[in-house]
XYZ file of C-alpha atoms in Angstrom:
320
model
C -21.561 30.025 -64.890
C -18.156 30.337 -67.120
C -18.686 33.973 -67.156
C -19.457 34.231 -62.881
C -16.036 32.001 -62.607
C -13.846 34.326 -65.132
C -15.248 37.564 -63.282
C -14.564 35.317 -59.851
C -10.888 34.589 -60.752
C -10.279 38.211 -61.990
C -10.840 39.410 -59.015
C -8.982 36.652 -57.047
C -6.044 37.669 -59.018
C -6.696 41.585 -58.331
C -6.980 40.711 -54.433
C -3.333 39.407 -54.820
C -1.912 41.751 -56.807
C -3.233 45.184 -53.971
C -1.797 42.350 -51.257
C 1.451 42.662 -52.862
C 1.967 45.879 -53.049
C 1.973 45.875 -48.882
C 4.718 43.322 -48.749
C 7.216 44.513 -46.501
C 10.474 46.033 -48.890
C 13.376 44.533 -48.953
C 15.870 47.422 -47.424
C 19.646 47.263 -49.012
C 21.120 46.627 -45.870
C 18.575 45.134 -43.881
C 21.226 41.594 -43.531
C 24.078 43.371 -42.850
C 24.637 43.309 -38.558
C 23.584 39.269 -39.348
C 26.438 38.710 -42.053
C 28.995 40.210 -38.646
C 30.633 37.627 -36.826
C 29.698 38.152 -32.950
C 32.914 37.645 -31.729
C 33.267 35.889 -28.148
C 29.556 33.923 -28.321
C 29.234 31.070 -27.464
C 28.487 28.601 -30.707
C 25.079 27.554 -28.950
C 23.808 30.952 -28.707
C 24.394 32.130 -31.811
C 21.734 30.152 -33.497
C 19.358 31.955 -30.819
C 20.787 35.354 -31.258
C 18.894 35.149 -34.830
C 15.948 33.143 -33.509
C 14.379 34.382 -30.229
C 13.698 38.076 -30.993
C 13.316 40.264 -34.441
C 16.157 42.501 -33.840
C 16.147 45.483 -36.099
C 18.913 47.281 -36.927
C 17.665 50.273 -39.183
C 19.769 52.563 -36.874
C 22.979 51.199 -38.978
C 21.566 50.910 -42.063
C 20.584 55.010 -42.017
C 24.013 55.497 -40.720
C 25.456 54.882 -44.307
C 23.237 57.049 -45.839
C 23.455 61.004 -46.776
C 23.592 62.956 -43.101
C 24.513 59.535 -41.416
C 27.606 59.248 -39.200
C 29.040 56.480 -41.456
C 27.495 58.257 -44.867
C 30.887 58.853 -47.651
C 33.546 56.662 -44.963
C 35.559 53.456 -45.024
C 34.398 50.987 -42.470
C 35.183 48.194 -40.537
C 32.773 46.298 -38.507
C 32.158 43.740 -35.949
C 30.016 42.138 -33.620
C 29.604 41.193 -30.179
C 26.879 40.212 -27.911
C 26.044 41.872 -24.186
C 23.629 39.598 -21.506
C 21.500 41.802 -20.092
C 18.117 41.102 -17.671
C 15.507 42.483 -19.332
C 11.240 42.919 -19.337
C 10.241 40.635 -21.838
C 6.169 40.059 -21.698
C 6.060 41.737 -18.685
C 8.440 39.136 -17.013
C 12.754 39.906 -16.278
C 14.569 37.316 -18.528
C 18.707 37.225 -19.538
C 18.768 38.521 -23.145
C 21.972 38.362 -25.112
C 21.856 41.330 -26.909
C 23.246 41.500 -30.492
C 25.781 44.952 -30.299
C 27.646 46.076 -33.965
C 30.870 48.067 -33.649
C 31.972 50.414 -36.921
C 35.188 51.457 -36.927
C 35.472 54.257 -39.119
C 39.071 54.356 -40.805
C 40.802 53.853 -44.113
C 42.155 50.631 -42.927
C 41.567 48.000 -40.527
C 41.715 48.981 -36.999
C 43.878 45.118 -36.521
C 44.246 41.817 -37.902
C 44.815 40.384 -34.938
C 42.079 39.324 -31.944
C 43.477 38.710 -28.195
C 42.422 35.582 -25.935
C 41.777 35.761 -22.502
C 40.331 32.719 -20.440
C 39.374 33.264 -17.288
C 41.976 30.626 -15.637
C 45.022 32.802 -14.161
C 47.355 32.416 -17.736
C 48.555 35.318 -20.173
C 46.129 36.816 -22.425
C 47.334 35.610 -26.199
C 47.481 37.849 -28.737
C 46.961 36.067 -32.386
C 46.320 37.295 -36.094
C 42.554 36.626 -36.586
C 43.052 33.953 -39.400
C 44.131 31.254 -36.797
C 41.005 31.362 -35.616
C 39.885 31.158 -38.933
C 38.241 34.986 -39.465
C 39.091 37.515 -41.385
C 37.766 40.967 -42.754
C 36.221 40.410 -45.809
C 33.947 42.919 -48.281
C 29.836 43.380 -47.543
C 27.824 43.855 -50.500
C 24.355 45.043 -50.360
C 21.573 43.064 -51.542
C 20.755 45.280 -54.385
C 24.204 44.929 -55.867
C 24.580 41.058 -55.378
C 25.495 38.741 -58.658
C 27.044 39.483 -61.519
C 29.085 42.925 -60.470
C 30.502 41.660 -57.874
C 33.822 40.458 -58.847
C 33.659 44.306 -60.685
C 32.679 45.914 -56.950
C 35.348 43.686 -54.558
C 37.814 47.061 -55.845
C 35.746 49.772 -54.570
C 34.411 48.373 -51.256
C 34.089 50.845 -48.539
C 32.127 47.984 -46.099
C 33.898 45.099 -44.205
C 32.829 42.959 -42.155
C 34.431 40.522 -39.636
C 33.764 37.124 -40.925
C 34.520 33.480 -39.346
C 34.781 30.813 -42.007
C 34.502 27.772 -38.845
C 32.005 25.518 -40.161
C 29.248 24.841 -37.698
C 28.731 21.137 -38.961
C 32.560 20.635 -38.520
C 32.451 21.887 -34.551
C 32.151 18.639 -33.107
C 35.653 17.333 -34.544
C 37.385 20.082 -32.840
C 39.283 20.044 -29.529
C 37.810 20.890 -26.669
C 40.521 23.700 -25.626
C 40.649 25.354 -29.328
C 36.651 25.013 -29.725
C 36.411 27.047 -26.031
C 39.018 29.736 -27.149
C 36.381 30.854 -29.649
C 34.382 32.214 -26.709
C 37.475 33.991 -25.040
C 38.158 35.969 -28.373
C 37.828 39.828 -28.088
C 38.368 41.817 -31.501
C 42.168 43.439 -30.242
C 43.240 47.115 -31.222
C 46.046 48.757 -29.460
C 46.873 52.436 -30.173
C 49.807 54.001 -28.482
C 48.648 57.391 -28.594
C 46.207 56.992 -25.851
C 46.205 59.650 -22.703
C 48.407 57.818 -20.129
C 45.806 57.055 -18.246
C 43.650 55.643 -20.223
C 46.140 52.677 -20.462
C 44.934 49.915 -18.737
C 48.041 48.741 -16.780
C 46.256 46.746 -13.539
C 47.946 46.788 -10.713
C 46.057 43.545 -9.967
C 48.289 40.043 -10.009
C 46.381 36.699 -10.357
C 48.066 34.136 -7.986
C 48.252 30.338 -8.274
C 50.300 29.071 -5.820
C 51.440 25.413 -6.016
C 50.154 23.564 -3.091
C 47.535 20.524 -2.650
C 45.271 21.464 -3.826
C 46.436 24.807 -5.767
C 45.781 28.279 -4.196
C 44.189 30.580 -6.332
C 43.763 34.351 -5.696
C 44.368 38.039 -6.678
C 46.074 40.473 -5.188
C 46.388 44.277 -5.438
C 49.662 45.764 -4.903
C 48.372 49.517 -4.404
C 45.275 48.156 -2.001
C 46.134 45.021 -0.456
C 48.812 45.082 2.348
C 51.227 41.616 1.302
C 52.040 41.043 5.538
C 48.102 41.189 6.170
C 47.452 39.094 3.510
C 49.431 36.398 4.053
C 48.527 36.321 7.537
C 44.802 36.279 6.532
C 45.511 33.030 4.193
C 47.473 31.295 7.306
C 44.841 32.526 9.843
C 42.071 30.906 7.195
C 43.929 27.527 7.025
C 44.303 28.125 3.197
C 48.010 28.445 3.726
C 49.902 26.507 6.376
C 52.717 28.023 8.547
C 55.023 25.820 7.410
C 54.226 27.264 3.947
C 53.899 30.832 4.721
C 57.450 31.688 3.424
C 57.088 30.109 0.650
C 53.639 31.780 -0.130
C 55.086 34.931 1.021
C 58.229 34.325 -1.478
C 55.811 33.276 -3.998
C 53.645 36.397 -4.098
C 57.051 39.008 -3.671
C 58.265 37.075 -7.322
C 54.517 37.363 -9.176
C 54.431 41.231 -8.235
C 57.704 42.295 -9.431
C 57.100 40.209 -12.531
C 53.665 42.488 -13.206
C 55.536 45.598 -12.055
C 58.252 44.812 -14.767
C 55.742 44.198 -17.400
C 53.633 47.183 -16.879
C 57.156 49.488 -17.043
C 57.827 46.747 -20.646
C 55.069 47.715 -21.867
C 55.269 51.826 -21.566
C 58.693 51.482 -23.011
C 57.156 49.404 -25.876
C 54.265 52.596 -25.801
C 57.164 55.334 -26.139
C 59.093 53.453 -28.799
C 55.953 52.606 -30.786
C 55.460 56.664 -30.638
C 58.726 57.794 -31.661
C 58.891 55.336 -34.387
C 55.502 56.157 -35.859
C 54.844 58.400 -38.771
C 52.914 61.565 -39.109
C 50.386 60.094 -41.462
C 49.958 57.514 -38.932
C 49.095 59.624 -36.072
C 46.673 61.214 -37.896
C 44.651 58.356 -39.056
C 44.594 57.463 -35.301
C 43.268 60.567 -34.240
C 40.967 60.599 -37.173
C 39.441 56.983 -36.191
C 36.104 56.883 -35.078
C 34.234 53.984 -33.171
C 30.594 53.750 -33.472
C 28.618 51.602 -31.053
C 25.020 50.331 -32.403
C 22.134 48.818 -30.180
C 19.009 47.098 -31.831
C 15.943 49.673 -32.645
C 13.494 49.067 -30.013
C 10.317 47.584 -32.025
C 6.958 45.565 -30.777
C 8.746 42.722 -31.362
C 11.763 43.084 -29.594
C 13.017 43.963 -25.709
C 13.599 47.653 -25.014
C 17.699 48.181 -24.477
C 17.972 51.566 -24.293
C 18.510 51.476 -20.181
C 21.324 49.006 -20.762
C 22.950 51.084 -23.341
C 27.316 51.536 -22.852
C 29.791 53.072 -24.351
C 32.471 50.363 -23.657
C 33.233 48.413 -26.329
C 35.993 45.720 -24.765
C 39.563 46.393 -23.117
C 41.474 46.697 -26.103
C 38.876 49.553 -27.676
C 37.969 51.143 -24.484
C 34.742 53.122 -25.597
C 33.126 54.268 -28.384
C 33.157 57.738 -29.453
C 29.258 57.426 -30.367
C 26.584 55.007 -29.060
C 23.671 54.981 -31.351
C-alpha cells in the first residue's frame, strides 16, 4: 500500500508540474495601458474599466519592440476612455472603451491639462500637478526591485499618473472632485496649418434674465436680427428686453472675435520667438492612437475606431 501511495503522489506531483508549464506567461508589459491614468473618467467607472471586460493591449506592448512604431523612441503616454454602443453577447450595450495615446518625443508634449465644463464659462488651462498628476517613469515587470533607483536615469517610458487617493474622494468638494471629469490632457503647438486651428466662430450666451437664457450662437451662420426675433417671437425673450438681449449678444461676439484675433497674435509671436531645434522636435512628434486587441473575451472596436484624440491634439498620426 506505501509503495501504490508513493507511485500515486509521484505522479500527482508530475500532473502539476506538465500543468505548469501551460500557465499563461507573464508578458513585460502586459500592465502597462492599466498603470495610465484615463484622464476625464469618471471615478465610478474606472473601477469598471478594469472589471467588466479583459481588455488586451498586446498591440502596445509589440509597439516597443524591434520593427514596432515606438521600438528605440522616448515616450509619453496617456489614457482616455471613448463610450461607444457596442454587440456584446449578441445584445447593443454602452461600452467605455479604454484608448492609450503615445506621444513620441524627447520630452513631454505639456505639463499642463485644460478644463472645460460644459456650463457656458472659459476653458482653464492648469499645470497637471494641481490636479494632482504628473508624468512619472514605467518600469517593466521584469526589471522591477532592486535596479530601479539605478533605471529612473535611463527611462525612455512615462506614463501619466494621478496620485488622488480613491479612499480620500469623499472629503473632496463637490466642484474640484467634478473637474476631474472635465480634464483633457492639453498640448498646443503653434506650428499648426492655419486651419487646423480651432478658432469657433460659435459664442455661448447666458443672458441675465429670470430665469437665465442660455444659448449659442454662430456669427458666420446665424443671422443676429432673425435671431433675436425668433427668441421674442418664442416668449424666451420679452420685447421689453429685446434691446437689451440684442445689446447683450453684439458685446459677447466682439469679445470672441477679439479673442480669436489674441490668440493668432499670441500664434505668430510664439513662432517668431521659437528656436530651430524647437521646430524640429515639433515636426518630429508623433502621436500614436491604440485600441484594445479584439479577443473572445472582449467587444470588437474596430468599427468605432478614430483618429481624434481631443481638441488640444487634434488627431493622431497613427491609429493602431
Amino acid at each position: 500500500m506505501a509503495t501504490k501511495s508513493k507511485a500515486g503522489s509521484k505522479r500527482k506531483k508530475q500532473k502539476k508540474k506538465e500543468e505548469a508549464e501551460y500557465f499563461e506567461v507573464t508578458r513585460n508589459k502586459e500592465d502597462l495601458w492599466k498603470t495610465v491614468f484615463p484622464v476625464g473618467t469618471e471615478w465610478d467607472q474606472i473601477e469598471k474599466l478594469y472589471g467588466s471586460f479583459r481588455w488586451n493591449f498586446s498591440n502596445l506592448e509589440t509597439a516597443f519592440e524591434e520593427g514596432g512604431v515606438l521600438n528605440s523612441k522616448r515616450v509619453y503616454i496617456f489614457g482616455c476612455t471613448e463610450p461607444q454602443l457596442l454587440s456584446v453577447n449578441s445584445e447593443g450595450k454602452l461600452v467605455c472603451i479604454p484608448v492609450i495615446v503615445a506621444v513620441a518625443n524627447d520630452s513631454p508634449p505639456s505639463d499642463e491639462i485644460g478644463i472645460n465644463s460644459v456650463q457656458p464659462e472659459a476653458e482653464e488651462i492648469i499645470l497637471m500637478k494641481r490636479m494632482k498628476m504628473d508624468w512619472v517613469p514605467y518600469i517593466p515587470l521584469e526589471q522591477r526591485g532592486n535596479q530601479i533607483e539605478r533605471l529612473k536615469k535611463s527611462h525612455d517610458i512615462f506614463i501619466w499618473r494621478c496620485t488622488q487617493r480613491r479612499d480620500s474622494l469623499g472629503t473632496l468638494k463637490e466642484d474640484y472632485l467634478k473637474k476631474f471629469e472635465y480634464c483633457l490632457p492639453y498640448f498646443y503647438n503653434p506650428f499648426k496649418e492655419e486651419e487646423e486651428i480651432d478658432q469657433s466662430t460659435v459664442v455661448d450666451i447666458m443672458f441675465p434674465a429670470e430665469p437665465p437664457v442660455v444659448c449659442d450662437f454662430d456669427w458666420i451662420f446665424d443671422d443676429i436680427n432673425e435671431f433675436v426675433d425668433e427668441k421674442v417671437a418664442d416668449e424666451v425673450v420679452t420685447e421689453d428686453q429685446r434691446d437689451a438681449f440684442r445689446k447683450f449678444f453684439d458685446d459677447k461676439v466682439k469679445e470672441a472675435k477679439e479673442a480669436n484675433k489674441e490668440a493668432k497674435k499670441a500664434r505668430k509671436k510664439a513662432i517668431e520667438e521659437t528656436s530651430e531645434e524647437t521646430k524640429r522636435a515639433f515636426e518630429n512628434m508623433r502621436f500614436y492612437k491604440f485600441y484594445p486587441v479584439t479577443t473572445p473575451d472582449t467587444p470588437d472596436v474596430s468599427q468605432v475606431k478614430s483618429r481624434f484624440i481631443n481638441r488640444y491634439y487634434g488627431k493622431a498620426h497613427e491609429v493602431l
